[in-house]
Coordinates of C-alpha atoms and ligand atoms in Angstrom, one line a residue:
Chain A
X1 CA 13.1 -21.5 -11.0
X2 CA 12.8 -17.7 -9.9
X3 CA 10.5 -16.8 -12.8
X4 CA 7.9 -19.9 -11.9
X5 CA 8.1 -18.7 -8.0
X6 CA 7.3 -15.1 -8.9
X7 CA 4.4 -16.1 -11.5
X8 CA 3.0 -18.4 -8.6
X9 CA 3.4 -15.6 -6.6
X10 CA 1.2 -13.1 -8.9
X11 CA -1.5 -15.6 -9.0
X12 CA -1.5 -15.8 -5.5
X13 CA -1.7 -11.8 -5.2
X14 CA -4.4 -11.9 -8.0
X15 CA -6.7 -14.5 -5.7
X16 CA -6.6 -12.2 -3.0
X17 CA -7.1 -9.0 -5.3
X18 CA -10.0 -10.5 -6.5
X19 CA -11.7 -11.7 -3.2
X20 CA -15.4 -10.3 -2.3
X21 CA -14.7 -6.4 -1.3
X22 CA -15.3 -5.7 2.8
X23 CA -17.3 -2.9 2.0
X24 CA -18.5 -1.9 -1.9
X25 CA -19.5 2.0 -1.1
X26 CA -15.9 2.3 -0.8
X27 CA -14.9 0.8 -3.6
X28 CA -17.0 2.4 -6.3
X29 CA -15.1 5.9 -4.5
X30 CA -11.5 4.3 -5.1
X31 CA -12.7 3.3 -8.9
X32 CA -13.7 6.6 -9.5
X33 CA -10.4 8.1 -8.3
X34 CA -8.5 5.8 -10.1
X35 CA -10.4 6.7 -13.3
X36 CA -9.3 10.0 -12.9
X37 CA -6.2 9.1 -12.2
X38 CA -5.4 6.2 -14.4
X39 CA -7.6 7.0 -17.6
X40 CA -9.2 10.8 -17.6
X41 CA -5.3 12.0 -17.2
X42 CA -4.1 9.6 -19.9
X43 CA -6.2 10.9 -22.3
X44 CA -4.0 14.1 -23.1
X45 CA -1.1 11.6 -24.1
X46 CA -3.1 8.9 -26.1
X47 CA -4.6 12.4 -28.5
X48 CA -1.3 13.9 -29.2
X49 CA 0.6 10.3 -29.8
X50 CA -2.3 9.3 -32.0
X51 CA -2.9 12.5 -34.1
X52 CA 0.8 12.3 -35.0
X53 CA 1.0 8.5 -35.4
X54 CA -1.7 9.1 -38.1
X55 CA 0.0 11.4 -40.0
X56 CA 2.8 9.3 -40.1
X57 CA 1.1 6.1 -41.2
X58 CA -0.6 8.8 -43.9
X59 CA 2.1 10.2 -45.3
X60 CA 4.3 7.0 -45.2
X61 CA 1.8 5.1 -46.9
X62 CA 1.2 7.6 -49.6
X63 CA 5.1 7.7 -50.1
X64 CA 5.2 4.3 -50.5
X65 CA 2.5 3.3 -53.1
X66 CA 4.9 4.2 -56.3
X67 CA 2.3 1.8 -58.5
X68 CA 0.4 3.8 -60.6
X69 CA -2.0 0.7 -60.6
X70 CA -2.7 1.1 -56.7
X71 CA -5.9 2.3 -55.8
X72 CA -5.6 5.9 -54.1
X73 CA -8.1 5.2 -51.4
X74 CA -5.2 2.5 -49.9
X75 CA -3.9 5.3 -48.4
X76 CA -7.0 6.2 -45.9
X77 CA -7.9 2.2 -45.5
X78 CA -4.2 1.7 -44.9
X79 CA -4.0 4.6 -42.1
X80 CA -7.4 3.2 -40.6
X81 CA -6.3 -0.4 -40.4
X82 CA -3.0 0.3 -38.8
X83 CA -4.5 1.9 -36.2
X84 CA -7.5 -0.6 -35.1
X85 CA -5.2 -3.3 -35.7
X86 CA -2.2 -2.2 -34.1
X87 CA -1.3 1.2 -33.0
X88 CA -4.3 2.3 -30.6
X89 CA -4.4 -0.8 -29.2
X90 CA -0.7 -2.3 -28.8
X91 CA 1.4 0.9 -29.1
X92 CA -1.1 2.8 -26.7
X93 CA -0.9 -0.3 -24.5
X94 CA 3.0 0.0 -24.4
X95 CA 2.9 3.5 -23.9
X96 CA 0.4 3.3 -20.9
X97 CA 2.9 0.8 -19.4
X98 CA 5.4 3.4 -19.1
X99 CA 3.4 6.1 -18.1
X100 CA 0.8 4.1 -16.0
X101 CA 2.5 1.0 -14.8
X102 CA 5.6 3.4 -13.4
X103 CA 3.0 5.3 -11.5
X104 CA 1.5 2.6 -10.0
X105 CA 4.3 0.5 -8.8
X106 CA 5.8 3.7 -7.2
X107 CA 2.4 4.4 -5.2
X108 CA 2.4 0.8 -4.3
X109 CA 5.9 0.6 -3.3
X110 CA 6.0 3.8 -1.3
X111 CA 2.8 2.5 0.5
X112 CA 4.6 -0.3 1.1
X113 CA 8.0 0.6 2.4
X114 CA 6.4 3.2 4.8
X115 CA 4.2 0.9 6.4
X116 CA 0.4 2.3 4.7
X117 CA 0.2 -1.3 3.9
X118 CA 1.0 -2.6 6.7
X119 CA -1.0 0.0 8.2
X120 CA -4.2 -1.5 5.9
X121 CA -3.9 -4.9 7.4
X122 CA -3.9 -4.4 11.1
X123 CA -7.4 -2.6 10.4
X124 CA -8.7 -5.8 9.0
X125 CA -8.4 -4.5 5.1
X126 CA -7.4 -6.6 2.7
X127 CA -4.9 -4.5 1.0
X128 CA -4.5 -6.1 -2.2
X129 CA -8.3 -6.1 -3.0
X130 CA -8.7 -2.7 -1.6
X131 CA -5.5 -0.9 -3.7
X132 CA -5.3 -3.0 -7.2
X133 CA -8.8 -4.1 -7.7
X134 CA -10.0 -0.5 -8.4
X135 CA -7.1 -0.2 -10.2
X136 CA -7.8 -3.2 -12.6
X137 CA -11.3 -2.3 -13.1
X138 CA -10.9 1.6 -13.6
X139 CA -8.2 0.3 -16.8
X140 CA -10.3 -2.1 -17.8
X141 CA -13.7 -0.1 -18.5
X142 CA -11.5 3.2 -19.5
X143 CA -8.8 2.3 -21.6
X144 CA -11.6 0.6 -24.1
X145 CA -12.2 4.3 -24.3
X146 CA -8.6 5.5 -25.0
X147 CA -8.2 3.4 -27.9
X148 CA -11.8 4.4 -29.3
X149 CA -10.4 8.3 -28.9
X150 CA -6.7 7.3 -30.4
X151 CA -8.7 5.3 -33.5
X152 CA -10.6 8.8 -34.3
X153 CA -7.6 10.9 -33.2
X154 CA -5.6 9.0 -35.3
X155 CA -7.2 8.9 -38.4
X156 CA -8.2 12.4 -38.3
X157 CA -4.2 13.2 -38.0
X158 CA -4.3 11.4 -41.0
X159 CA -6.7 13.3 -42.5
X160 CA -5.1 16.5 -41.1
X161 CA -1.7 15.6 -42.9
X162 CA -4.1 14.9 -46.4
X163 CA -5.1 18.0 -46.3
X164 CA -1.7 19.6 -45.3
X165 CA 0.6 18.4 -47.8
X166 CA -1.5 17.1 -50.9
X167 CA -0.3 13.5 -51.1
X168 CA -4.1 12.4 -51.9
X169 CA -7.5 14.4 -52.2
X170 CA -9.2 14.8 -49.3
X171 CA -11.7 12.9 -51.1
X172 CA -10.1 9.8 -51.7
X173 CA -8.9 10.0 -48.5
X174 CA -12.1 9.7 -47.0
X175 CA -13.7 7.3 -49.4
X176 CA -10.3 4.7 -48.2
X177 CA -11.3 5.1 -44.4
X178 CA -14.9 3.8 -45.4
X179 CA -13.6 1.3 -48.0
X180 CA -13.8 -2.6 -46.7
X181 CA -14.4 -1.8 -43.2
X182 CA -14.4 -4.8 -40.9
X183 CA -16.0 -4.7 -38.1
X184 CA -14.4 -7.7 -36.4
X185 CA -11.5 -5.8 -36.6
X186 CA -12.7 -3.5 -33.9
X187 CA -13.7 -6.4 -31.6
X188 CA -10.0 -7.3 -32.0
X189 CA -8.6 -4.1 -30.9
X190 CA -11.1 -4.3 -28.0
X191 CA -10.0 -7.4 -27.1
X192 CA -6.4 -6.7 -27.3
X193 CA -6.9 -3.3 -24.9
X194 CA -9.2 -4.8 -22.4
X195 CA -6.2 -7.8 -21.7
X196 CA -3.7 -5.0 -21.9
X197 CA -5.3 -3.1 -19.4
X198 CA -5.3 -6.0 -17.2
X199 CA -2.0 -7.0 -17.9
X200 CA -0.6 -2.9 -17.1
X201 CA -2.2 -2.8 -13.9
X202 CA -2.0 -6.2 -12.5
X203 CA 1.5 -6.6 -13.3
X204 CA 2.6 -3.5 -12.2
X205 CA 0.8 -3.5 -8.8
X206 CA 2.5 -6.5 -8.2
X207 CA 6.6 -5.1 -8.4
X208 CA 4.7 -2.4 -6.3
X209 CA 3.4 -4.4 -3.8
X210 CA 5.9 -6.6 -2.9
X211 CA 8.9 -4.0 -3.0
X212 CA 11.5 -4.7 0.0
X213 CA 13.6 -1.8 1.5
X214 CA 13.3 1.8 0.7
X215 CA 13.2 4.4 -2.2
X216 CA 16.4 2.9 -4.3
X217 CA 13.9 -0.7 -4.4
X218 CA 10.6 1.7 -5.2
X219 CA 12.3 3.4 -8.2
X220 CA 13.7 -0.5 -9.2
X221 CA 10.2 -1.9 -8.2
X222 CA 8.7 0.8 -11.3
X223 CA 11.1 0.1 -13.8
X224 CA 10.4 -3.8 -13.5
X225 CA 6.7 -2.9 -13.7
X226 CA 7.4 -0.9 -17.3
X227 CA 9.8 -3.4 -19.0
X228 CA 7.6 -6.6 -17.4
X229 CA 4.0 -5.3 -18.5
X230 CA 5.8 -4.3 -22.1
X231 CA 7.1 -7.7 -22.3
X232 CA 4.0 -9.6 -21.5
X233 CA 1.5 -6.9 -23.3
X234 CA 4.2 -8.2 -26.3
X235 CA 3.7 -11.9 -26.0
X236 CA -0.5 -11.3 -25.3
X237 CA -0.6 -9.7 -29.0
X238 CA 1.2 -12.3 -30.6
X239 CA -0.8 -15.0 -28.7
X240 CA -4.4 -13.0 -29.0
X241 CA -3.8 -12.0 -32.8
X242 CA -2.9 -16.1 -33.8
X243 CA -6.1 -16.5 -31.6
X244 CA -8.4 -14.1 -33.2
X245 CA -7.3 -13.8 -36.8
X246 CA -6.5 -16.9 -37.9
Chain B
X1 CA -5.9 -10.3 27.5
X2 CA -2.9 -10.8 25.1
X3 CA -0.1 -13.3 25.6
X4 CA 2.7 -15.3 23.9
X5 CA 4.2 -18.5 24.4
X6 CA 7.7 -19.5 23.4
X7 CA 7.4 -17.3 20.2
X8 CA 10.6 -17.7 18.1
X9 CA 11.4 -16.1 14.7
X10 CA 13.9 -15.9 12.4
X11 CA 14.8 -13.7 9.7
X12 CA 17.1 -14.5 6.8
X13 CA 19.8 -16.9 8.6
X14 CA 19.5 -14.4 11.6
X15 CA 17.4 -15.8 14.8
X16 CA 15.6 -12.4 15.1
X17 CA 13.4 -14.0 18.5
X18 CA 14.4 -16.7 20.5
X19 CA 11.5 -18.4 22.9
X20 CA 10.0 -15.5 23.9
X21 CA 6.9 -15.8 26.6
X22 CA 5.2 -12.6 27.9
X23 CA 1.7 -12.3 29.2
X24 CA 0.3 -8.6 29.1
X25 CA -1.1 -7.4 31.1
X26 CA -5.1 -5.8 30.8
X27 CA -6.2 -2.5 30.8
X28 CA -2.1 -1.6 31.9
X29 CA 0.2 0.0 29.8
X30 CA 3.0 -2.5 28.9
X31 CA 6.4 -1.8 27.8
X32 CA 8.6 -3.8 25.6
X33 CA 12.4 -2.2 26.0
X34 CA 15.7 -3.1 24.3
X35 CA 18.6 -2.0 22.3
X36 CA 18.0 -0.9 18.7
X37 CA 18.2 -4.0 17.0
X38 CA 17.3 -6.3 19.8
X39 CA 13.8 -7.1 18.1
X40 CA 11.2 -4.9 19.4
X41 CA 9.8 -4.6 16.1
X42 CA 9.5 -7.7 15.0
X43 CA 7.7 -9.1 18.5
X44 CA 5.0 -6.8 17.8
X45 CA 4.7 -7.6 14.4
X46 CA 4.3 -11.3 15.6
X47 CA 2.0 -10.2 18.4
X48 CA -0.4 -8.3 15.5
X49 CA 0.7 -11.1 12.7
X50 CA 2.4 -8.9 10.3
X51 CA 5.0 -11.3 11.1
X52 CA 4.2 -15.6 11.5
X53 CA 6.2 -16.5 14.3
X54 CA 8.2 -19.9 13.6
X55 CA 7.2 -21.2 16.7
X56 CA 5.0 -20.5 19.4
X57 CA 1.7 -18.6 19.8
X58 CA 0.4 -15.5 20.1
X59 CA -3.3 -15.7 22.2
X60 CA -5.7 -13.2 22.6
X61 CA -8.2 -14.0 25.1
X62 CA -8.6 -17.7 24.2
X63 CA -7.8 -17.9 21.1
X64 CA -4.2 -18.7 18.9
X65 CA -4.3 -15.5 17.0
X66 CA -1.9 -16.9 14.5
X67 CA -3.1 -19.8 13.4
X68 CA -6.4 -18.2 12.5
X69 CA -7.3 -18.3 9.4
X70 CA -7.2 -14.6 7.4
X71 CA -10.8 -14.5 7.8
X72 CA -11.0 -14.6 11.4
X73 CA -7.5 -12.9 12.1
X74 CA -9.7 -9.7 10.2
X75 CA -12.1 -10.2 13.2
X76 CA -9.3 -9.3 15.8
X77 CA -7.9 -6.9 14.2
X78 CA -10.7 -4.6 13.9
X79 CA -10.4 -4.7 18.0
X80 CA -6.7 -3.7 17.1
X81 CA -5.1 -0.3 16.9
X82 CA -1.2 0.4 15.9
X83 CA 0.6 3.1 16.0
X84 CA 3.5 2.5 13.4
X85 CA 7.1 3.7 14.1
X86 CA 7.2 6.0 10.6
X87 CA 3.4 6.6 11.5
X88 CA 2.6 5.1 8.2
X89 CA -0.2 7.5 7.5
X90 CA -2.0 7.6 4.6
X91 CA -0.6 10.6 2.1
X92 CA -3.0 10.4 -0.6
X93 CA -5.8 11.8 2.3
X94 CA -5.8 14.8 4.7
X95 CA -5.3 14.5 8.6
X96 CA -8.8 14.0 8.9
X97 CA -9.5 11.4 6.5
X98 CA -7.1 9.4 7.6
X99 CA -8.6 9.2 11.3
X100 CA -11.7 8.5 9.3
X101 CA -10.9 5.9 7.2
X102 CA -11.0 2.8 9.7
X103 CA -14.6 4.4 10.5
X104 CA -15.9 4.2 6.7
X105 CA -14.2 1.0 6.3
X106 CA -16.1 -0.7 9.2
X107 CA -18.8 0.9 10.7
X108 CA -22.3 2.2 9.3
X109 CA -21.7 5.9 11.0
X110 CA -23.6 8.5 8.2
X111 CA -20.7 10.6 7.4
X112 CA -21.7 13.2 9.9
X113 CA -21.0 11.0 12.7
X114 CA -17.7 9.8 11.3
X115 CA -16.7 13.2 11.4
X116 CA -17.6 13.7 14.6
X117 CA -16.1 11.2 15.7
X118 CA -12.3 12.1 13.8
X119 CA -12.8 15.1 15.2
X120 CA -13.0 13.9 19.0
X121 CA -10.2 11.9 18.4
X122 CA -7.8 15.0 17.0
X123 CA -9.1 16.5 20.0
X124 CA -8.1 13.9 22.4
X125 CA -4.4 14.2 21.0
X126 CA -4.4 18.2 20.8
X127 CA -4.5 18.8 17.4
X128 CA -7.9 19.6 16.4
X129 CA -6.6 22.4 14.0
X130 CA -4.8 19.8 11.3
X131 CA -7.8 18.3 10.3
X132 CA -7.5 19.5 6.7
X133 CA -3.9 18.9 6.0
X134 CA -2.1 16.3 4.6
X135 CA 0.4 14.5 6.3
X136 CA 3.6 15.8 4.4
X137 CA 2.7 19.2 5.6
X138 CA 2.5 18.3 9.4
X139 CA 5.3 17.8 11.8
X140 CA 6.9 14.6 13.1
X141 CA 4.9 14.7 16.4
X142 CA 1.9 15.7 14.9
X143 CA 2.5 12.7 12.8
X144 CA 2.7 10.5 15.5
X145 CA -0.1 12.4 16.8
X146 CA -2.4 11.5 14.4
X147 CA -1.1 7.9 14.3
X148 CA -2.4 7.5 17.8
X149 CA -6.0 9.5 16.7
X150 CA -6.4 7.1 13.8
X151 CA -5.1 3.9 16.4
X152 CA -7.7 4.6 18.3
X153 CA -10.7 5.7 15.9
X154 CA -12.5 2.2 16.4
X155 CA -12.2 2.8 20.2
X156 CA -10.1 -0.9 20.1
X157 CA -9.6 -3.5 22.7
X158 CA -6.1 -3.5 22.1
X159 CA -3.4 -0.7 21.3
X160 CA -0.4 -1.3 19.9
X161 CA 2.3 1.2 19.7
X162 CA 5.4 1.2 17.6
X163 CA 8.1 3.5 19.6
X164 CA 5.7 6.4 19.7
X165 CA 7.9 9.6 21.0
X166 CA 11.5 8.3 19.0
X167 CA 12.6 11.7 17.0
X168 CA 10.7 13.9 19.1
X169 CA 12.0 16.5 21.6
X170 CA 11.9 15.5 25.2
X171 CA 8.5 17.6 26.1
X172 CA 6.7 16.0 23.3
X173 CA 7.7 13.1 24.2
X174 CA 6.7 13.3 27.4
X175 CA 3.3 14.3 26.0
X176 CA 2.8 11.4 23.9
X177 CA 3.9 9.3 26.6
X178 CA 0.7 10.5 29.2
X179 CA -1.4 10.4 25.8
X180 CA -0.8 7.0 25.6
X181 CA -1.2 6.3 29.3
X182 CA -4.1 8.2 29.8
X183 CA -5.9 6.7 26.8
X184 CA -5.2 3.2 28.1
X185 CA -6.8 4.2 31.1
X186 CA -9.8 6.3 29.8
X187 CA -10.8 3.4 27.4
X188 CA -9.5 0.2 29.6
X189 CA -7.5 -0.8 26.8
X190 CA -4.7 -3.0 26.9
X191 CA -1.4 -1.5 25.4
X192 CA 1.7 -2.5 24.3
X193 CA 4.5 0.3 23.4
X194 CA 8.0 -0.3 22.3
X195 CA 10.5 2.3 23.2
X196 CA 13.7 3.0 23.8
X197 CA 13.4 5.8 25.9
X198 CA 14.2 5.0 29.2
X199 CA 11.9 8.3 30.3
X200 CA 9.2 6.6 29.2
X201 CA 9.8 3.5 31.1
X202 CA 10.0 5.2 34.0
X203 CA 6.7 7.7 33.3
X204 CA 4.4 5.3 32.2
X205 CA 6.1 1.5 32.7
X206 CA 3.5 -0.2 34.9
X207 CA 4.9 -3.3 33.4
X208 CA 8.1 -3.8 31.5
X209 CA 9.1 -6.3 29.6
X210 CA 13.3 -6.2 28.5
X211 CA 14.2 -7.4 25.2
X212 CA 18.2 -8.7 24.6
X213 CA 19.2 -10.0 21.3
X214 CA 15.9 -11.8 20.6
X215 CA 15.6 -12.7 24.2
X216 CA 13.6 -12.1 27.2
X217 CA 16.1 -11.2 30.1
X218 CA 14.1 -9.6 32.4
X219 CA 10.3 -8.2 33.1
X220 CA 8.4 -6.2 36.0
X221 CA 7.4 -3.1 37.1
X222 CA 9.5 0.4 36.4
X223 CA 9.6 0.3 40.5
X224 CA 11.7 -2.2 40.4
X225 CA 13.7 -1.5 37.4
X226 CA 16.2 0.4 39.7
X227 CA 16.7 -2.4 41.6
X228 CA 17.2 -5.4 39.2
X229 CA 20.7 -7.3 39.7
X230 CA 20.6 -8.2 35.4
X231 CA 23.7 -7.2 34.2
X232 CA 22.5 -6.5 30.6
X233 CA 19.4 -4.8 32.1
X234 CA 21.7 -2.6 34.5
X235 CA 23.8 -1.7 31.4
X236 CA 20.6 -0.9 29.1
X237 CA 19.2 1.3 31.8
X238 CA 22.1 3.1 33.1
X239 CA 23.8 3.6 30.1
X240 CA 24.5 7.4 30.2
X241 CA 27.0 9.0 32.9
X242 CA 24.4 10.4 34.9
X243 CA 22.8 8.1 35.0
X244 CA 25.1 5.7 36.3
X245 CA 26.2 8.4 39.2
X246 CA 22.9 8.1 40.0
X247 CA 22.8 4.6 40.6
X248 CA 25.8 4.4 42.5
X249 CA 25.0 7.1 44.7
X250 CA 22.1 5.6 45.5
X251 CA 23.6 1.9 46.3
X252 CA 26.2 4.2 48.4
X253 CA 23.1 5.2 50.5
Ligands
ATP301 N1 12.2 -7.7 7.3 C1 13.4 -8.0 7.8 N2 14.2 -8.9 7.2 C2 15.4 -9.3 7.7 N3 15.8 -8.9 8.9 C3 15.1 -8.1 9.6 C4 13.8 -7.6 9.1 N4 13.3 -6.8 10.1 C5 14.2 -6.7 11.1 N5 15.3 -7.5 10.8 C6 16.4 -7.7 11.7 O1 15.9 -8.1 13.0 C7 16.6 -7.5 14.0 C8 15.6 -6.8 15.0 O2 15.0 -5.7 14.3 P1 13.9 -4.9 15.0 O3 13.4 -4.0 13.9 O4 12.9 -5.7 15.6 O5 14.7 -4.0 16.0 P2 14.1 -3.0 17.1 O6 14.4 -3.5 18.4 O7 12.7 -2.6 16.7 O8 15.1 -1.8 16.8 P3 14.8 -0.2 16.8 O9 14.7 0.2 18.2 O10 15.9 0.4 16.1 O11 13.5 0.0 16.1 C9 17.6 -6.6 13.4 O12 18.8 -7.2 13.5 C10 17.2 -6.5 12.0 O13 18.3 -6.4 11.1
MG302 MG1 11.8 -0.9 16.0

């Protein structure tokens, strides 16, 4: 019963996030702050996580492909794949839920327990609109972005281990991440991050918003927000893979 | 003009206001006075519908504000100022911006003017200096302070303030208290203070209204506070030992 009252109440939340904005100049500000906030200072994270993640996928495919009869350039087209399909968009997502969502719902839920929100609707603000909807928007136009930089990152880390260890020429390394390209597959990732980025902000903003008490409920309020927007990011890629690549 | 009728509300299984009915007074300073706990909080919050009352209504002028819909509620309350009781300023923005916000949310000022205006404002409440800090590196009066300069930014119809000199040292308090008065009087607002304080009540109490457990026991002027026969009122009032000398000296008179 709980879990249909608090999805009926995150639609409700969502209608009033996404009502007409009192006044747009100060909107576009707030969106540009939160790209700074939520996107230009993610951006550090995403590189290092993805150069490695790269290597990784490199060197573990490379370790893997005993066959003689396997082609060499599987190891590039296998280090490119992994991470359009999967890993700069779903493992970036999930990673961006712990270190965006938990800074969101805190904000949120210390604006809320000392009365800033309050404080926002006896002006005549709508607070929802005014706090999350830049929110939303800045993740949704940036972390398209992210996942762009983590695909090159990533697949340069790949290259980078190539080059380090030996497992492959550089050459055939380079021929795999050209080999087959799909292009759809990039609308998939797209896809994928652009729900994600929703999903991260809109459900964290709501534990924030509607925390109760004081700071013991703020620090609860931004662990919901991480293990909630992980869960959901987790049932949207199963969902949003059966609808886009079957 | 603000008033409520027979407001009731209850919180959890606790019947926070029971049939409460004041009318305000305009362009006064009104008091709302009362134990901790007896409620003061949640009455304004009806009066400024943070808070839907169960029953009853809350009308400004001629209108029930809370069964407006959001739309028109936004209307009023852009002729509202609060001051909360944690201040409740904004710590993402300076002192400044804060007393500005309200401005660049609802008026067309160029940014020059907005300015100007914050900065009158700080002025009005002594603090014209703080402008560029943030509100984790000012004091608990200043806080307060500012509360009141952003409260009153809009230059609103109606003020509403949330036990505005609780925490501060007696001459502060005292200074926030003639801030508030003098404010109401410079600007013909009508204002409604909760407090606790009964220095307050007699400073700047032109009408008091005395809140018991979610009732209302008692209500006048802070002339004739001394005077009142209410048991619970007497003991509210008088409750420190000099107090109470006080009082009987002066019924042995
Ligand atoms: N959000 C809430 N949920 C449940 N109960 C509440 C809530 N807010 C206040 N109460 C209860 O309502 C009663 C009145 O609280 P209120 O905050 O109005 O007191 P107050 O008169 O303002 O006290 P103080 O002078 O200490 O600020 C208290 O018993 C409190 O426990
Ligand atoms: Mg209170």
């Amino acid at each position: 019963m709980n879990i249909i009252y608090q999805i009926g109440k995150y639609f409700i939340l969502l209608s009033k996030v996404f009502a007409k904005p009192e006044k747009q100049s100060v909107y576009y500000k707030q969106i540009v702050k939160e790209i700074h906030s939520l996107g230009l200072n993610s951006i550090g994270i995403v590189i290092i996580i993805s150069a490695f993640m790269g290597a990784v996928i490199t060197l573990q495919t490379a370790y893997n492909m005993e066959n003689p009869l396997l082609p060499l350039y599987l190891i590039g087209l296998g280090c490119r794949d992994s991470m359009i399909l999967e890993f700069s968009s779903t493992m970036i997502a999930l990673i961006l839920a712990g270190k965006v969502g938990s800074s969101i719902a805190s904000e949120l839920g210390t604006m809320r327990v000392t009365e800033q929100i309050d404080a926002l609707e006896i002006m005549g603000v709508n607070s929802a609109s005014y706090l999350i909807l830049p929110k939303i928007i800045a993740a949704v136009f940036f972390n398209p972005i992210l996942t762009t930089i983590s695909i090159i990152v990533g697949v340069f880390g790949g290259w980078v281990a190539v080059l380090a260890t030996g497992v492959v020429s550089s050459e055939y390394f380079i021929i795999g991440i050209q080999y087959a390209f799909i292009p759809f597959y990039i609308t998939y990732a797209m896809v994928k991050t652009v729900f994600f980025a929703f999903i991260i902000t809109s459900v964290s903003s709501f534990h924030g918003y509607f925390v109760k008490g004081g700071s013991i409920e703020v620090g609860k309020a931004s662990t919901k927000a991480v293990v909630y927007s992980s869960i959901v990011i987790l049932l949207f890629n199963v969902i949003l893979t059966q609808l886009l690549l079957s | 003009m603000i008033e409520a009728i027979n407001i009731s509300k209850s919180l959890g299984n606790l019947k926070v206001l029971d049939n409460i009915s004041v009318k305000f007074d305009p362009g006064k300073t009104n008091l709302i006075i009362g134990q901790s706990g007896s409620g003061k909080t949640v009455f304004l919050k009806c009066l400024i519908g943070l808070f839907d009352p169960d029953e009853g209504s809350v009308m400004y002028d001629d209108v029930v504000f809370n069964k407006l819909p959001f739309k028109a509620k936004k209307k009023i309350r852009q002729k509202v100022g609060m001051m909360f009781q944690g201040g409740a300023l904004f710590d993402s923005a300076t002192v400044i911006e804060n007393i500005m916000y309200p401005l660049d949310m609802f008026t067309q000022l160029s940014f020059q003017e907005k300015k100007e205006r914050a900065r009158f404002c700080l002025d009005r409440v002594d603090i014209k200096d703080a402008g560029h800090l943030f509100s984790a590196e000012i004091s608990g009066g200043m806080q307060k302070r500012v509360a009141l300069a952003r409260a009153i930014a809009l230059n609103p119809d109606y003020l509403f303030c949330d036990e505005p000199n609780s925490g501060l040292d007696p001459k502060t308090a005292i200074l926030i208290d003639a801030l508030i008065k003098e404010i109401t009087e410079e600007f013909n607002m009508t204002t409604v203070v909760n407090t606790h304080d009964m220095n307050s009540v007699m400073e700047i109490g032109e009408k008091v209204v005395f809140i018991y457990q979610g009732r209302k026991l008692w209500e006048g002027s802070n002339k004739d506070i001394l005077d009142s026969s209410n048991e619970e009122l007497n003991q509210f009032v008088f409750a420190n030992n000099l107090a109470k000398q006080l009082k009987k000296m002066n019924s042995d008179i």
